[in-house]
PDB file of C-alpha atoms in Angstrom:
ATOM      1  CA  PRO A   1      -0.104   2.123   5.986  1.00 38.00           C
ATOM      2  CA  GLY A   2       3.441   2.518   4.972  1.00 38.00           C
ATOM      3  CA  ASP A   3       2.689   5.594   2.789  1.00 38.00           C
ATOM      4  CA  VAL A   4       1.738   7.831   5.732  1.00 38.00           C
ATOM      5  CA  SER A   5       4.447   9.810   7.387  1.00 38.00           C
ATOM      6  CA  PRO A   6       4.588  10.038  11.227  1.00 42.00           C
ATOM      7  CA  ASP A   7       3.334  13.645  11.096  1.00 45.00           C
ATOM      8  CA  GLY A   8       0.087  12.534   9.416  1.00 43.00           C
ATOM      9  CA  GLY A   9       1.066  13.746   5.957  1.00 45.00           C
ATOM     10  CA  ALA A  10       0.847  11.425   3.018  1.00 44.00           C
ATOM     11  CA  GLY A  11       2.917  11.046  -0.143  1.00 45.00           C
ATOM     12  CA  ALA A  12       1.966  12.884  -3.282  1.00 47.00           C
ATOM     13  CA  GLU A  13       0.105   9.864  -4.719  1.00 51.00           C
ATOM     14  CA  ALA A  14      -1.142   8.359  -1.559  1.00 49.00           C
ATOM     15  CA  THR A  15      -4.570   9.045   0.006  1.00 53.00           C
ATOM     16  CA  VAL A  16      -5.847   7.403   3.161  1.00 51.00           C
ATOM     17  CA  GLU A  17      -9.641   7.101   3.318  1.00 55.00           C
ATOM     18  CA  PRO A  18     -11.209   7.449   6.809  1.00 55.00           C
ATOM     19  CA  VAL A  19     -12.822   4.239   8.176  1.00 65.00           C
ATOM     20  CA  VAL A  20     -16.478   4.822   8.877  1.00 66.00           C
ATOM     21  CA  VAL A  21     -17.396   2.563  11.848  1.00 71.00           C
ATOM     22  CA  PRO A  22     -21.188   1.951  12.247  1.00 73.00           C
ATOM     23  CA  GLY A  23     -22.515   3.581  15.411  1.00 78.00           C
ATOM     24  CA  PRO A  24     -25.282   2.356  17.791  1.00 83.00           C
ATOM     25  CA  GLY A  25     -27.980   0.433  15.816  1.00 86.00           C
ATOM     26  CA  SER A  26     -31.693  -0.294  16.315  1.00 85.00           C
ATOM     27  CA  ILE A  27     -30.811  -3.812  17.449  1.00 86.00           C
ATOM     28  CA  PRO A  28     -27.840  -4.952  19.493  1.00 86.00           C
ATOM     29  CA  GLY A  29     -24.620  -4.916  17.529  1.00 85.00           C
ATOM     30  CA  PRO A  30     -22.471  -7.925  16.644  1.00 87.00           C
ATOM     31  CA  PRO A  31     -19.332  -8.903  18.649  1.00 86.00           C
ATOM     32  CA  VAL A  32     -16.242  -6.948  17.777  1.00 84.00           C
ATOM     33  CA  GLU A  33     -13.393  -9.326  17.222  1.00 86.00           C
ATOM     34  CA  ALA A  34     -11.116  -7.129  15.065  1.00 86.00           C
ATOM     35  CA  PRO A  35     -11.083  -3.407  14.054  1.00 85.00           C
ATOM     36  CA  TYR A  36     -12.780  -2.272  10.904  1.00 85.00           C
ATOM     37  CA  GLN A  37     -10.779  -1.849   7.716  1.00 85.00           C
ATOM     38  CA  ALA A  38     -11.485   0.716   4.994  1.00 83.00           C
ATOM     39  CA  TYR A  39     -13.798  -0.099   2.003  1.00 84.00           C
ATOM     40  CA  THR A  40     -12.048  -0.548  -1.294  1.00 80.00           C
ATOM     41  CA  ALA A  41     -14.228  -0.700  -4.387  1.00 77.00           C
ATOM     42  CA  PRO A  42     -13.759  -4.066  -6.193  1.00 73.00           C
ATOM     43  CA  GLY A  43     -11.719  -4.096  -9.510  1.00 70.00           C
ATOM     44  CA  SER A  44     -13.457  -4.771 -12.727  1.00 67.00           C
ATOM     45  CA  TYR A  45     -13.226  -8.317 -13.959  1.00 67.00           C
ATOM     46  CA  SER A  46     -13.478  -9.704 -17.520  1.00 71.00           C
ATOM     47  CA  TYR A  47     -13.878 -13.034 -19.195  1.00 70.00           C
ATOM     48  CA  ASP A  48     -10.585 -12.637 -20.966  1.00 75.00           C
ATOM     49  CA  GLU A  49      -8.821 -14.824 -18.374  1.00 72.00           C
ATOM     50  CA  PRO A  50      -9.986 -18.220 -17.260  1.00 67.00           C
ATOM     51  CA  TYR A  51     -11.518 -18.490 -13.876  1.00 64.00           C
ATOM     52  CA  THR A  52     -10.560 -21.661 -11.805  1.00 64.00           C
ATOM     53  CA  PRO A  53     -12.621 -21.794  -8.638  1.00 65.00           C
ATOM     54  CA  LEU A  54     -11.066 -25.055  -7.480  1.00 67.00           C
ATOM     55  CA  ILE A  55      -9.128 -25.086  -4.185  1.00 60.00           C
ATOM     56  CA  ASN A  56      -5.758 -26.536  -5.150  1.00 64.00           C
ATOM     57  CA  ASN A  57      -4.188 -26.514  -1.723  1.00 64.00           C
ATOM     58  CA  ARG A  58      -6.404 -28.893   0.282  1.00 68.00           C
ATOM     59  CA  VAL A  59      -5.507 -28.780   3.985  1.00 69.00           C
ATOM     60  CA  ALA A  60      -7.124 -29.797   7.229  1.00 79.00           C
ATOM     61  CA  PRO A  61      -9.149 -26.951   8.788  1.00 84.00           C
ATOM     62  CA  ARG A  62      -7.088 -24.802  11.078  1.00 88.00           C
ATOM     63  CA  VAL A  63      -7.856 -21.960  13.473  1.00 91.00           C
ATOM     64  CA  ALA A  64      -7.944 -18.718  11.573  1.00 92.00           C
ATOM     65  CA  PRO A  65      -7.492 -15.351  13.280  1.00 93.00           C
ATOM     66  CA  PRO A  66     -10.524 -13.021  13.114  1.00 94.00           C
ATOM     67  CA  VAL A  67     -10.902 -11.138   9.812  1.00 94.00           C
ATOM     68  CA  ARG A  68     -11.283  -7.408   9.971  1.00 94.00           C
ATOM     69  CA  PRO A  69     -14.830  -6.352   8.901  1.00 94.00           C
ATOM     70  CA  ILE A  70     -15.030  -3.924   6.114  1.00 93.00           C
ATOM     71  CA  ALA A  71     -16.537  -0.527   7.040  1.00 92.00           C
ATOM     72  CA  PRO A  72     -19.022   0.882   4.474  1.00 92.00           C
ATOM     73  CA  PRO A  73     -18.269   3.980   2.470  1.00 92.00           C
ATOM     74  CA  PRO A  74     -19.567   7.160   4.120  1.00 90.00           C
ATOM     75  CA  GLU A  75     -23.382   7.699   3.822  1.00 92.00           C
ATOM     76  CA  LYS A  76     -23.867   4.280   2.206  1.00 94.00           C
ATOM     77  CA  ILE A  77     -25.354   0.868   2.878  1.00 95.00           C
ATOM     78  CA  ARG A  78     -22.957  -1.980   2.114  1.00 94.00           C
ATOM     79  CA  VAL A  79     -23.942  -5.585   1.949  1.00 95.00           C
ATOM     80  CA  GLY A  80     -20.957  -7.485   0.499  1.00 93.00           C
ATOM     81  CA  ASN A  81     -20.396  -6.310  -3.061  1.00 92.00           C
ATOM     82  CA  PHE A  82     -23.673  -4.357  -3.045  1.00 93.00           C
ATOM     83  CA  VAL A  83     -23.216  -0.727  -2.132  1.00 94.00           C
ATOM     84  CA  THR A  84     -26.144   1.782  -2.366  1.00 95.00           C
ATOM     85  CA  ASP A  85     -27.245   5.183  -1.078  1.00 96.00           C
ATOM     86  CA  ILE A  86     -29.300   5.225   2.136  1.00 96.00           C
ATOM     87  CA  PRO A  87     -33.015   5.142   1.228  1.00 95.00           C
ATOM     88  CA  GLN A  88     -34.986   8.269   2.179  1.00 95.00           C
ATOM     89  CA  GLY A  89     -36.691   7.858   5.493  1.00 95.00           C
ATOM     90  CA  MET A  90     -34.412   5.077   6.863  1.00 95.00           C
ATOM     91  CA  SER A  91     -33.149   5.809  10.301  1.00 94.00           C
ATOM     92  CA  LYS A  92     -29.406   6.094  11.006  1.00 93.00           C
ATOM     93  CA  ARG A  93     -29.793   3.377  13.622  1.00 94.00           C
ATOM     94  CA  ASP A  94     -31.231   0.971  11.074  1.00 94.00           C
ATOM     95  CA  VAL A  95     -28.408   1.856   8.640  1.00 94.00           C
ATOM     96  CA  ASN A  96     -25.906   1.171  11.374  1.00 93.00           C
ATOM     97  CA  SER A  97     -27.530  -2.157  12.202  1.00 94.00           C
ATOM     98  CA  ILE A  98     -27.499  -3.278   8.543  1.00 93.00           C
ATOM     99  CA  ASN A  99     -23.929  -2.262   7.949  1.00 94.00           C
ATOM    100  CA  ALA A 100     -22.545  -3.723  11.201  1.00 94.00           C
ATOM    101  CA  TRP A 101     -24.317  -7.163  10.890  1.00 94.00           C
ATOM    102  CA  SER A 102     -23.418  -7.365   7.187  1.00 94.00           C
ATOM    103  CA  ALA A 103     -19.784  -6.687   7.803  1.00 95.00           C
ATOM    104  CA  TYR A 104     -19.745  -9.093  10.731  1.00 96.00           C
ATOM    105  CA  GLY A 105     -21.339 -11.907   8.750  1.00 96.00           C
ATOM    106  CA  GLU A 106     -19.013 -11.326   5.772  1.00 96.00           C
ATOM    107  CA  ALA A 107     -15.971 -11.405   8.131  1.00 96.00           C
ATOM    108  CA  LYS A 108     -17.116 -14.678   9.734  1.00 96.00           C
ATOM    109  CA  ILE A 109     -17.655 -16.314   6.281  1.00 96.00           C
ATOM    110  CA  ALA A 110     -14.189 -15.216   5.219  1.00 96.00           C
ATOM    111  CA  GLN A 111     -12.663 -16.496   8.481  1.00 96.00           C
ATOM    112  CA  GLY A 112     -14.315 -19.874   7.817  1.00 95.00           C
ATOM    113  CA  LEU A 113     -13.019 -20.112   4.252  1.00 94.00           C
ATOM    114  CA  ILE A 114      -9.507 -19.102   5.391  1.00 94.00           C
ATOM    115  CA  SER A 115      -9.604 -21.816   7.994  1.00 94.00           C
ATOM    116  CA  ALA A 116     -10.434 -24.310   5.216  1.00 90.00           C
ATOM    117  CA  GLY A 117      -7.384 -23.228   3.200  1.00 89.00           C
ATOM    118  CA  VAL A 118      -8.768 -20.655   0.878  1.00 89.00           C
ATOM    119  CA  PRO A 119      -6.285 -17.793   0.230  1.00 90.00           C
ATOM    120  CA  GLU A 120      -7.323 -14.667   2.147  1.00 92.00           C
ATOM    121  CA  ASP A 121      -7.915 -12.440  -0.937  1.00 90.00           C
ATOM    122  CA  GLU A 122     -10.120 -15.105  -2.505  1.00 91.00           C
ATOM    123  CA  ALA A 123     -11.876 -15.804   0.819  1.00 94.00           C
ATOM    124  CA  THR A 124     -12.856 -12.173   1.227  1.00 93.00           C
ATOM    125  CA  ARG A 125     -14.152 -11.886  -2.327  1.00 92.00           C
ATOM    126  CA  ARG A 126     -16.243 -15.073  -1.895  1.00 94.00           C
ATOM    127  CA  ALA A 127     -17.541 -13.882   1.421  1.00 95.00           C
ATOM    128  CA  ALA A 128     -18.617 -10.549  -0.126  1.00 93.00           C
ATOM    129  CA  ALA A 129     -20.514 -12.325  -2.780  1.00 92.00           C
ATOM    130  CA  THR A 130     -22.112 -14.773  -0.280  1.00 94.00           C
ATOM    131  CA  ILE A 131     -23.326 -12.342   2.233  1.00 94.00           C
ATOM    132  CA  ILE A 132     -25.592 -10.729  -0.378  1.00 91.00           C
ATOM    133  CA  GLY A 133     -27.557 -14.046  -0.690  1.00 90.00           C
ATOM    134  CA  VAL A 134     -27.574 -14.486   3.056  1.00 89.00           C
ATOM    135  CA  MET A 135     -29.042 -11.030   3.682  1.00 85.00           C
ATOM    136  CA  ALA A 136     -31.550 -11.419   0.815  1.00 87.00           C
ATOM    137  CA  GLY A 137     -32.592 -14.898   1.991  1.00 89.00           C
ATOM    138  CA  GLY A 138     -32.940 -13.758   5.567  1.00 85.00           C
ATOM    139  CA  THR A 139     -35.009 -10.802   4.532  1.00 82.00           C
ATOM    140  CA  ALA A 140     -37.266 -12.834   2.363  1.00 88.00           C
ATOM    141  CA  GLY A 141     -37.717 -15.443   5.122  1.00 85.00           C
ATOM    142  CA  ALA A 142     -38.495 -12.895   7.789  1.00 76.00           C
TER     143      ALA A 142
END
């Protein structure tokens, strides 16, 4: 980030959160195509402004670069927009597998949306909302 000085110090108003990368899981991890990025809590939204979900810039699909998966906050499970404490009794390896595969799936959904012409910020929001349903459906079907 531009707000960090070369000696590692940050400006008076700047804080740089560490990125928590999931460690080894209970199942093989997903492919690593891009480094993790730090988790940022979503802003609050209201119904005061209209929402227009239509994609106005229709383009032919193009190759999109890999999207950086979002690392979970420390000591949390993150599946898209859903962030929760780790349940008592859940192993660290299971937590790592959930976080790694959730972040990977979210990144691949965002990459697909970007390749279809959706702006990156909107694609990442849609992917975060979509992966919750993907994980819930996969869990229910298992």
